[in-house]
Structures are given as C-alpha cells and as structure tokens.
CSV table of C-alpha atoms and ligand atoms in Angstrom, one decimal:
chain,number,residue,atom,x,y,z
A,19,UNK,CA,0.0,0.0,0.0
A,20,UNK,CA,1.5,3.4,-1.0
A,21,UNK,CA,0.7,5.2,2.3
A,22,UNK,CA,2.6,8.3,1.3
A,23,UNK,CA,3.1,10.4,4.6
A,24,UNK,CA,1.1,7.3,6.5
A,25,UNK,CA,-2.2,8.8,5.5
A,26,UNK,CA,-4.7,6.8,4.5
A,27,UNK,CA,-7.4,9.2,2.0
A,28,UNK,CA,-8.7,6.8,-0.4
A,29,UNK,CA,-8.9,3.4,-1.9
A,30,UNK,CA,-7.0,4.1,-4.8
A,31,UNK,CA,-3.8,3.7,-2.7
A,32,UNK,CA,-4.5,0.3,-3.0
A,33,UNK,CA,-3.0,-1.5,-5.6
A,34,UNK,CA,-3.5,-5.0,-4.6
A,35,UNK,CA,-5.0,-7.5,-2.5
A,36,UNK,CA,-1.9,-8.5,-0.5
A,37,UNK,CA,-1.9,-4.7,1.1
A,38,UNK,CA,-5.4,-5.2,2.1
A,39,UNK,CA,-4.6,-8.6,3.7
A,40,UNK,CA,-1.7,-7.5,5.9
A,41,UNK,CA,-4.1,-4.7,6.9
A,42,UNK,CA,-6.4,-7.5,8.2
A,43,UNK,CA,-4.1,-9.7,9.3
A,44,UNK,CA,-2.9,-7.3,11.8
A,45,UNK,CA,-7.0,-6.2,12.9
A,46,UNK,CA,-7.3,-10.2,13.7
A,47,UNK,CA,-4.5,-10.2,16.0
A,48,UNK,CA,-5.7,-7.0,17.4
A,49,UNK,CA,-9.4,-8.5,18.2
A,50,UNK,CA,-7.9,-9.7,21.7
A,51,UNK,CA,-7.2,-6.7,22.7
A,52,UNK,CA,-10.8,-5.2,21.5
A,53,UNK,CA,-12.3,-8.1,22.8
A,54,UNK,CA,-10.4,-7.2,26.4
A,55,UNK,CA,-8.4,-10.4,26.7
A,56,UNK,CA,-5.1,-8.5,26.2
A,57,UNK,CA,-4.2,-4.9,27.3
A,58,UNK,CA,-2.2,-2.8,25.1
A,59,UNK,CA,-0.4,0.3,25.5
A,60,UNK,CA,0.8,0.1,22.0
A,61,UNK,CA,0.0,4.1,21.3
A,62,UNK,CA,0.7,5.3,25.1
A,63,UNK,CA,1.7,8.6,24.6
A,64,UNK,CA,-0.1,9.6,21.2
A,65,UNK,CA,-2.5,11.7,20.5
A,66,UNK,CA,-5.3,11.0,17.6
A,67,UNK,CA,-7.4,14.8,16.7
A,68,UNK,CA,-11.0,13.8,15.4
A,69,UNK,CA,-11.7,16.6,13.3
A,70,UNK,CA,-15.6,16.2,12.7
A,71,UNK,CA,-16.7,18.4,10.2
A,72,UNK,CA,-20.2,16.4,9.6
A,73,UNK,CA,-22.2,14.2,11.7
A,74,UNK,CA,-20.7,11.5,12.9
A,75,UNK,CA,-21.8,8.7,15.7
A,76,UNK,CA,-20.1,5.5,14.7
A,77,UNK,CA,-16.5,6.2,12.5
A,78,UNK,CA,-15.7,8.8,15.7
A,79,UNK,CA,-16.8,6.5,18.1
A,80,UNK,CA,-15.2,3.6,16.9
A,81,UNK,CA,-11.6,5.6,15.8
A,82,UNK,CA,-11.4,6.8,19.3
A,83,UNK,CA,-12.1,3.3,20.8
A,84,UNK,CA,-10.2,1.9,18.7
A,85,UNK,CA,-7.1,4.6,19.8
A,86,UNK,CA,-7.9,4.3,23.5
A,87,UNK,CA,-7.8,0.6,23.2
A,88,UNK,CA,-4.3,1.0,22.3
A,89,UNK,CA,-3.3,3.3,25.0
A,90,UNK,CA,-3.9,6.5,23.4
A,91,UNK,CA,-5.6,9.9,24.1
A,92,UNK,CA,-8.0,11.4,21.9
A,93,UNK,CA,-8.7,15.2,21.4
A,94,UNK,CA,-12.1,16.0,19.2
A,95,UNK,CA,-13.3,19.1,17.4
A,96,UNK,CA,-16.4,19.6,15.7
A,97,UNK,CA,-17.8,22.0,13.4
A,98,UNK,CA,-19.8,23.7,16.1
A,99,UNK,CA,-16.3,24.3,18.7
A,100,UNK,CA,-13.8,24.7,15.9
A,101,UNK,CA,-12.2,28.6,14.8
A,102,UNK,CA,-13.9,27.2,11.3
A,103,UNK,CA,-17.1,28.8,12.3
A,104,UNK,CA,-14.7,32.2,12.7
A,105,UNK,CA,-13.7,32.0,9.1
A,106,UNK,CA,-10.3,30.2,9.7
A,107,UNK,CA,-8.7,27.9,7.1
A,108,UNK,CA,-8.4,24.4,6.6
A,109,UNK,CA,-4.7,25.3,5.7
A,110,UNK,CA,-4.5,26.8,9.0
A,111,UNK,CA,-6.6,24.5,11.0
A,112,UNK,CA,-4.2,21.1,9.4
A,113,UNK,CA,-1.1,23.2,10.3
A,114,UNK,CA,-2.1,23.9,13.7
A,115,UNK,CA,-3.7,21.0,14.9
A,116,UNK,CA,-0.1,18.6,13.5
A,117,UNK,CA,1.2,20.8,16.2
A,118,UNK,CA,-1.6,19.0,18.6
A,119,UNK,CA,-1.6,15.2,17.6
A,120,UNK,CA,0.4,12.4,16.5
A,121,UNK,CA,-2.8,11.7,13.9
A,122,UNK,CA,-5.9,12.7,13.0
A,123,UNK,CA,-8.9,11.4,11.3
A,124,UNK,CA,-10.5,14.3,9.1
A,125,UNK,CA,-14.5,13.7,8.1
A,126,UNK,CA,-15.7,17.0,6.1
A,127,UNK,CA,-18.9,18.0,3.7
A,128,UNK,CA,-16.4,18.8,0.9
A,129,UNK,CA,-15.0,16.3,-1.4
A,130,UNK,CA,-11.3,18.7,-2.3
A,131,UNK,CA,-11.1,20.0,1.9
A,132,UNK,CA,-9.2,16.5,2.0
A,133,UNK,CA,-6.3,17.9,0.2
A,134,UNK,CA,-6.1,21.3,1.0
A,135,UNK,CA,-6.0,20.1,4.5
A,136,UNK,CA,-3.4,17.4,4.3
A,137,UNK,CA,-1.5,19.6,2.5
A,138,UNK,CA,-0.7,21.4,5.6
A,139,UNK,CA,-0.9,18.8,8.0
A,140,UNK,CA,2.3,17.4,9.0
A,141,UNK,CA,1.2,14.3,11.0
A,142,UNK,CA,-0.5,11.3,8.9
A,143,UNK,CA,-4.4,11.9,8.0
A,144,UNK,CA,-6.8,9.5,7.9
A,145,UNK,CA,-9.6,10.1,6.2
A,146,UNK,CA,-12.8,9.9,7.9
A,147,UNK,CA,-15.5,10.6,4.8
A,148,UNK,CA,-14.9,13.2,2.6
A,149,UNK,CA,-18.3,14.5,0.9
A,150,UNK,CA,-19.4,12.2,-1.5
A,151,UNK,CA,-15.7,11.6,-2.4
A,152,UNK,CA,-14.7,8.2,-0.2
A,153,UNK,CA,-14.7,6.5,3.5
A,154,UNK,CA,-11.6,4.0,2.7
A,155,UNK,CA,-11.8,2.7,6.2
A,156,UNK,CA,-15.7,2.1,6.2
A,157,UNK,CA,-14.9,-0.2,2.8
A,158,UNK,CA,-12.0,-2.0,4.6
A,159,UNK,CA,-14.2,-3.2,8.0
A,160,UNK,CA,-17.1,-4.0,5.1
A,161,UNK,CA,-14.7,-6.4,3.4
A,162,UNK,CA,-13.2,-7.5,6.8
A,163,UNK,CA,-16.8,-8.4,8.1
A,164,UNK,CA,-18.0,-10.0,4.6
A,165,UNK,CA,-15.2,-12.3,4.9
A,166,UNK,CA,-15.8,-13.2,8.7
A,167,UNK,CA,-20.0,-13.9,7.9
A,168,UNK,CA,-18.7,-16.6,5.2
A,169,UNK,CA,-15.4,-17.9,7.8
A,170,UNK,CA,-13.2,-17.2,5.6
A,171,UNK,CA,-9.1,-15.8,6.0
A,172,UNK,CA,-8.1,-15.1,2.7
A,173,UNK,CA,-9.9,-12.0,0.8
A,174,UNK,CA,-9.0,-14.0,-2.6
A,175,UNK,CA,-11.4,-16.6,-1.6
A,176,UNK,CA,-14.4,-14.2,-1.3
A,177,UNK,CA,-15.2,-14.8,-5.3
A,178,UNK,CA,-17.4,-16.2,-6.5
A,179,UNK,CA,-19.3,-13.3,-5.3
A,180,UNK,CA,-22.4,-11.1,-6.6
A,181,UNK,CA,-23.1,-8.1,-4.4
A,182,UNK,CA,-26.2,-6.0,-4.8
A,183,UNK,CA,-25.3,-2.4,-3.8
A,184,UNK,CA,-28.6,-0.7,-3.6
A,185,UNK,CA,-29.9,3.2,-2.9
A,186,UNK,CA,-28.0,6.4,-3.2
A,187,UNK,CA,-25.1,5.2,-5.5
A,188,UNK,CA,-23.9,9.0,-6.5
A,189,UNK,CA,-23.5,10.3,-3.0
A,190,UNK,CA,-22.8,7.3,-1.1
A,191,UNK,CA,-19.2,7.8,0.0
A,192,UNK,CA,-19.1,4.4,1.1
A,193,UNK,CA,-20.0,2.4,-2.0
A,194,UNK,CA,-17.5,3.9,-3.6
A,195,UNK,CA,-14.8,2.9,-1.8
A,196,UNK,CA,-16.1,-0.7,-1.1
A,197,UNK,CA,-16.9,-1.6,-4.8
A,198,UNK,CA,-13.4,-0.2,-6.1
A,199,UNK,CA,-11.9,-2.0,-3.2
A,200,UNK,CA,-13.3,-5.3,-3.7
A,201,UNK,CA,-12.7,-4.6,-8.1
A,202,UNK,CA,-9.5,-5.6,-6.9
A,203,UNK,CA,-10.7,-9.2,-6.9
A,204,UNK,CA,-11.8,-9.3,-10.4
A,205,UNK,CA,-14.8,-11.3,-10.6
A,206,UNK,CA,-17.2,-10.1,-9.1
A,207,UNK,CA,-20.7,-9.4,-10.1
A,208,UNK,CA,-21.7,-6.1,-8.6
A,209,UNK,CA,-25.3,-5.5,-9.5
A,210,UNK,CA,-26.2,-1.6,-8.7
A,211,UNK,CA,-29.6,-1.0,-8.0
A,212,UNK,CA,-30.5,2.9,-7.7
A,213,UNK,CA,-32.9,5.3,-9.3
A,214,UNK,CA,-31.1,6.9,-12.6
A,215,UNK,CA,-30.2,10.0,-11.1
A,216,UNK,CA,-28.4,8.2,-8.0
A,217,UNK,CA,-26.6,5.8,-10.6
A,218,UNK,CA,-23.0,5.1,-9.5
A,219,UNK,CA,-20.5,7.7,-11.1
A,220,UNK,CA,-19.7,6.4,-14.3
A,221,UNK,CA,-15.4,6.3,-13.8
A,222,UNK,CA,-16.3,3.8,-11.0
A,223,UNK,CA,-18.1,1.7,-13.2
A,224,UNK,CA,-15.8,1.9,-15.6
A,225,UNK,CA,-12.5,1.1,-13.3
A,226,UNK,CA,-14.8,-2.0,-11.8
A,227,UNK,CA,-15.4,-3.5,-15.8
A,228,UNK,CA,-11.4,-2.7,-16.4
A,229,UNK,CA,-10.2,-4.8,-13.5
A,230,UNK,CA,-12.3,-7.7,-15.2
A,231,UNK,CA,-15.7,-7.1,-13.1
A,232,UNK,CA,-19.4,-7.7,-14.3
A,233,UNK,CA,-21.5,-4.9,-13.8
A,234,UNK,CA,-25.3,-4.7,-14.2
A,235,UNK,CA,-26.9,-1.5,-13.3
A,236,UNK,CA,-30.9,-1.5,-12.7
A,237,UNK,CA,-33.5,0.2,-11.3
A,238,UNK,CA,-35.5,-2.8,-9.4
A,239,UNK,CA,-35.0,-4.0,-6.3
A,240,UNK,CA,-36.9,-7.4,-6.8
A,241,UNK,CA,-35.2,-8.3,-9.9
A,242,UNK,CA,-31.4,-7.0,-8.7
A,243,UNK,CA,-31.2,-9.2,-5.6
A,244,UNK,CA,-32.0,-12.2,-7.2
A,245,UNK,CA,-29.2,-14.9,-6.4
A,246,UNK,CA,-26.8,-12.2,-4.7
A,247,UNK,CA,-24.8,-13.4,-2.0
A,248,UNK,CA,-24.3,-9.8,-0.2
A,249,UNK,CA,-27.1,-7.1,0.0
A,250,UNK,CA,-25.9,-3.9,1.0
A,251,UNK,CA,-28.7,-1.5,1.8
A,252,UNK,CA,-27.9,2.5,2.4
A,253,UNK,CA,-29.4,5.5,2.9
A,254,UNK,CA,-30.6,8.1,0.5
A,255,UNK,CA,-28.1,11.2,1.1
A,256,UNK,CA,-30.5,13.8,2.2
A,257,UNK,CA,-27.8,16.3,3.0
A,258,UNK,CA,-26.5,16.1,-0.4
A,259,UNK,CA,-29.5,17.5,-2.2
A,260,UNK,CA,-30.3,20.9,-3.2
A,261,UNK,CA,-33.8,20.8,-1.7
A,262,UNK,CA,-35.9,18.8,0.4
A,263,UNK,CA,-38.2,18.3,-2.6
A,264,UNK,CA,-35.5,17.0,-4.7
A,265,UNK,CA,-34.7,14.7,-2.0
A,266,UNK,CA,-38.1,13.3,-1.2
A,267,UNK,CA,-38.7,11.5,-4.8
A,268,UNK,CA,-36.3,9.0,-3.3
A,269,UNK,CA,-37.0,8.4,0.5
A,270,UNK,CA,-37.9,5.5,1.0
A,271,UNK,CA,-37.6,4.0,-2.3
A,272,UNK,CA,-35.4,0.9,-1.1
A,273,UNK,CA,-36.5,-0.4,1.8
A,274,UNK,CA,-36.2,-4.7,2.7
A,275,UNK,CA,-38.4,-6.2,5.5
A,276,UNK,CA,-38.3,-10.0,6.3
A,277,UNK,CA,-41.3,-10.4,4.2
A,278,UNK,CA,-39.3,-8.8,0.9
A,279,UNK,CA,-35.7,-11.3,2.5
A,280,UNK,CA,-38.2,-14.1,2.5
A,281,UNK,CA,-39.8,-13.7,-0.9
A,282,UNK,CA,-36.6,-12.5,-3.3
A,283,UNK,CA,-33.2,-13.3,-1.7
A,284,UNK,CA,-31.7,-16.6,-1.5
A,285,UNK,CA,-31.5,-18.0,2.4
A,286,UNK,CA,-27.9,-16.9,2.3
A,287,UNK,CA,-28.1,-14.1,1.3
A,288,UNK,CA,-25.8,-11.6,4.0
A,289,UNK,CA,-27.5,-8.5,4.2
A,290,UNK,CA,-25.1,-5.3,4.9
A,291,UNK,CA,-25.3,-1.2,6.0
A,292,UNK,CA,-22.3,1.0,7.0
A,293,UNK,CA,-25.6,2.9,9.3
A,294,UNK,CA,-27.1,5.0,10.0
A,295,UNK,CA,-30.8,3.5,8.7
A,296,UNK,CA,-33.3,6.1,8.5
A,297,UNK,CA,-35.9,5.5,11.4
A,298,UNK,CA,-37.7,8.1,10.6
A,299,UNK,CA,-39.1,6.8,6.9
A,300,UNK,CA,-42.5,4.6,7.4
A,301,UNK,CA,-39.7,2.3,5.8
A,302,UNK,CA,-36.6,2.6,6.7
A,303,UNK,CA,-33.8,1.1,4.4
A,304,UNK,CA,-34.0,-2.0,6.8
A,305,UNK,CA,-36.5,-3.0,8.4
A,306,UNK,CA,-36.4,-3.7,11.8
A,307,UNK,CA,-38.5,-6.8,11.9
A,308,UNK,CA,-35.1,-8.4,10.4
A,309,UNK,CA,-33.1,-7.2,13.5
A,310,UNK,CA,-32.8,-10.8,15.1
A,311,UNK,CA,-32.5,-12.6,11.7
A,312,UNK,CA,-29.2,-14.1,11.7
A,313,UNK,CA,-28.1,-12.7,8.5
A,314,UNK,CA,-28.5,-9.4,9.1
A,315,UNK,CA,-24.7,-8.4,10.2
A,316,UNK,CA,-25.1,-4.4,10.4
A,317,UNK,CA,-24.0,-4.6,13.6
A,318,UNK,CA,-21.1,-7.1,13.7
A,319,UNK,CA,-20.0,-4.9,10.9
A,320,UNK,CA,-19.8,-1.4,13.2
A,321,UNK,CA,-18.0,-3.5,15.7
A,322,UNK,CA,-15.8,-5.0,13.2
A,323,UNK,CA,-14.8,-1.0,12.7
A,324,UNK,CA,-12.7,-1.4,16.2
A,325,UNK,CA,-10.1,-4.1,15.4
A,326,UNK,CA,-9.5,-2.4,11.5
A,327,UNK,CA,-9.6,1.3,12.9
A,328,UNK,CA,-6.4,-0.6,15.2
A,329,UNK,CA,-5.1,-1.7,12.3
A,330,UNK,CA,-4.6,1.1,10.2
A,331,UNK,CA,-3.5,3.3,13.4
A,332,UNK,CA,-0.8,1.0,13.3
A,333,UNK,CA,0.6,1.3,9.9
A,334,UNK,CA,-0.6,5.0,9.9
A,335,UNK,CA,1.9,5.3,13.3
A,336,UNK,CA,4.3,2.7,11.9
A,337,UNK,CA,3.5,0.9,14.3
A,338,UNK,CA,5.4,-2.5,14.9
A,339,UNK,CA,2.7,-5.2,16.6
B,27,NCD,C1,-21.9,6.6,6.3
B,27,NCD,C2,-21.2,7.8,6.0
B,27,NCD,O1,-21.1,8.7,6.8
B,27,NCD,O2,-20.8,7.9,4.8
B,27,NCD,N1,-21.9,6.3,7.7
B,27,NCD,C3,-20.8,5.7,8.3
B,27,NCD,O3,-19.8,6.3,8.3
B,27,NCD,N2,-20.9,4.5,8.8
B,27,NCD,C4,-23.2,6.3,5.6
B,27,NCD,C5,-24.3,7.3,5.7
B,27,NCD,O4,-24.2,8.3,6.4
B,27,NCD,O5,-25.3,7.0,5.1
C-alpha cells in the first residue's frame, strides 16, 4: 500500500490485495485486545485529533475506541467548537492542529477539503468521509466483516461473489470505496440498483469493468437481488440535495423487511449497511422486523470497525505489533 506520509485518504492507494490482507491480518490479531483479553499500551503517549466536520456517531466512536484501546488519548473538534465557524482555514486548521496530535482522522462536507488540509498537515491523516468523495476505512471493516460472515481468512477466496449495492449510489461515500476496493478481486458481479439519477459515477463503473468485473446496473429492487450473496442496503443522502423536494422522490424508495428477504433473496443471502438506517421513513432502508435474523450483520459490521480502525493506526503510526 502506497501510504505516502502514512495517510490513509482513499482506496486508490491500494493496488493489490496482498496490502489489504496485511491490513487485516494485523486487525485479527488485534481482536484480543478489543475483545479485552489482552491490554495494550501500543500508542501510550499519542494523540489522535478527530476533526468532525459532519455528523458522525459510529467512524468517531469507533476511531477513538479503537485509539484508547491502544493506550492513546483522543482530542475531538467539531464544526460547532472549531475557529472554522470564525472563518479560519483548513490550511490553517491542518497546520495547527499537526502541532496538537500524532494523527488525525479528518470527516468534512467537501470532497477537495481533504487535500487542502493534508497539504498542511504534518502528521499522517486519515480520512474519515470526505463529501461524496470516499470513507476507505468504512470499505476496509465492510470487506473484513463479509469475509468473517462466510469464515473465511483469505480475501481472494471471497469470489465467486455477486453483491447487490442498492440506494443512493452518486452520494454514497461508502459504496465507492467498497466496490473499487473489492474490483480488486476481479470477478465479481456487482449489480447496482439505484434510481437513474443516483446511478454510481460512471469512472467507478468503468474502473470495476477494467479490473475484469461484471456490472449490471438496474432500477429494481426485486429483480437485482435475485441470487446475490451480499445485500448492501444505504441510505438516501439527504444532505446532499439541493432541496428537500429533490430529496423526497427517493425516500424511502429501497427499503427490505423480512417479508421482501423471505420472498426475493436466497437464504444466504448476508445483508449489509455502513448505518445510520433512516428511522424516521415509514420504511426505513431496513426493516427492523429483520433485526434478530441471523443474517442481518449491520452490527457485527460497526464493531468490526474497532479491530481495523487498530489496524490502520498502526501502519498510519508505523507501528510495529
Ligand atoms: C456513512 C457515511 O457517513 O458515509 N456512515 C458511516 O460512516 N458508517 C453512511 C451514511 O451516512 O449514510
């Protein structure tokens, strides 16, 4: 992995599958310690900065658990406490706050505030969802948890695989880092189901059909799930719209209840979210009468986020476990 400066801003610094691997490697050995069976104090002495531009309950959460499990300190700011609201830069602020931390995990509105920001930072920057650019460590715990709901170890064995992506495929930060992560299998069948003005930006599509990837691209939920081995349901990105109008012609439009799992997808099928679902839809994206079926792994997935958040502190630290 090309982890220029140690930050970590986007899949593309991913080349292969052997980087991913020793990524997850390294988050197995660190379940002990997550799972409280082995103290570390691996970071003692560090500092992570959670700069939170954006709302934010489980990435923060989880990135500061996942620092404090390893002995280290967190400081936060969010857009409400930061000099930001007084017109200061994000030059200024990643200058500054390198002064402050030994890393820190950056989640703002704007796809570019990435860069401008890590171009003054001087401490590695991990980054924590920028607009509807990328969450690289959201796709990482995705493919860490799709691999631990079929037992398996090795992320080559994960193909044969069709994965349904389904909902707010132009906004959704996280689909696009999970489906160019996992093109790096080749052979996959990702079927995209969204309404045609959400579709999935069209360079992603094309990088998943170069790295020898079948794509089918639909509109219909019934039809698209059919025979797909991974479901993975998200939200319509209300904050992304102009208006609430434009918005509200999609809310709601994909929803699954155990009734709709029962009737189209195959008993196997593993059904996914990065969260939050939308409670307050009549439907949300999932419903909650599937909350105890034992496919549903939305939550193992947010607590798989602890052990890879470790993870890629370490490598971000160059750290040596
Ligand atoms: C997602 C995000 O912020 O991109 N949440 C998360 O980090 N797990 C998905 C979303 O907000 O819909």
């Amino acid at each position: 992995m090309n982890l220029k400066n140690q930050h970590l801003l986007s899949i593309d610094q991913f080349s292969s599958l052997a980087e991913v691997e020793k990524i997850f490697k390294l988050a197995r050995k660190l379940e002990a310690v997550y799972q409280r069976k082995e103290p570390s104090c691996l970071l003692q002495g560090k500092i992570l900065a959670n700069l939170f531009f954006e709302p934010s309950t489980r990435t923060r959460m989880s990135f500061t658990s996942a620092f404090q499990l390893l002995g280290g300190s967190v400081i936060d700011v969010t857009e409400t406490n930061s000099s930001i609201m007084k017109g200061e830069s994000l030059f200024d602020m990643g200058r500054t706050m390198s002064a402050y931390a030994d890393v820190i995990v950056m989640r703002h509105p704007e796809v570019q505030a990435l860069q401008e920001f890590v171009a003054a930072a001087q401490v590695p920057v991990i980054n924590g969802g920028n607009g509807i650019g990328e969450h690289p460590t959201q796709a990482l715990l995705d493919v860490y948890t799709l691999l631990k709901e079929r037992g398996e170890r090795n992320v080559e064995k994960i193909k044969p695989l069709t994965i349904a992506m389904v909902g707010d495929l132009k906004h959704g930060r996280t689909v696009h880092s999970l489906s160019k992560l996992l093109s790096l299998c080749g052979h996959i069948t990702f079927k995209l189901i969204s309404p045609k003005a959400l579709k999935m930006p069209s360079s992603i599509v094309k990088l998943l059909v170069e790295r020898g990837n079948r794509v089918v691209e639909t509109e219909s939920l019934n039809k698209g799930v059919e025979g797909v081995d991974v479901l993975y349901m998200t939200r319509i990105q209300e904050e992304r719209f102009a208006t609430k109008k434009a918005y509200q012609q999609f809310a709601g439009k994909y929803a699954i209840d155990l009734a709709f799992y029962k009737k189209y997808c195959s008993p196997h099928t593993i059904i996914m979210h990065p969260m939050p679902r939308n409670s307050r839809l009549a439907k949300p994206e999932i419903s909650a009468d599937l909350n105890d079926h034992p496919n549903l792994a939305i939550f193992r997935q947010a607590q798989n986020g602890v052990p890879i958040r470790m993870a890629v502190f370490c490598f971000s630290l160059q750290m040596s476990v």
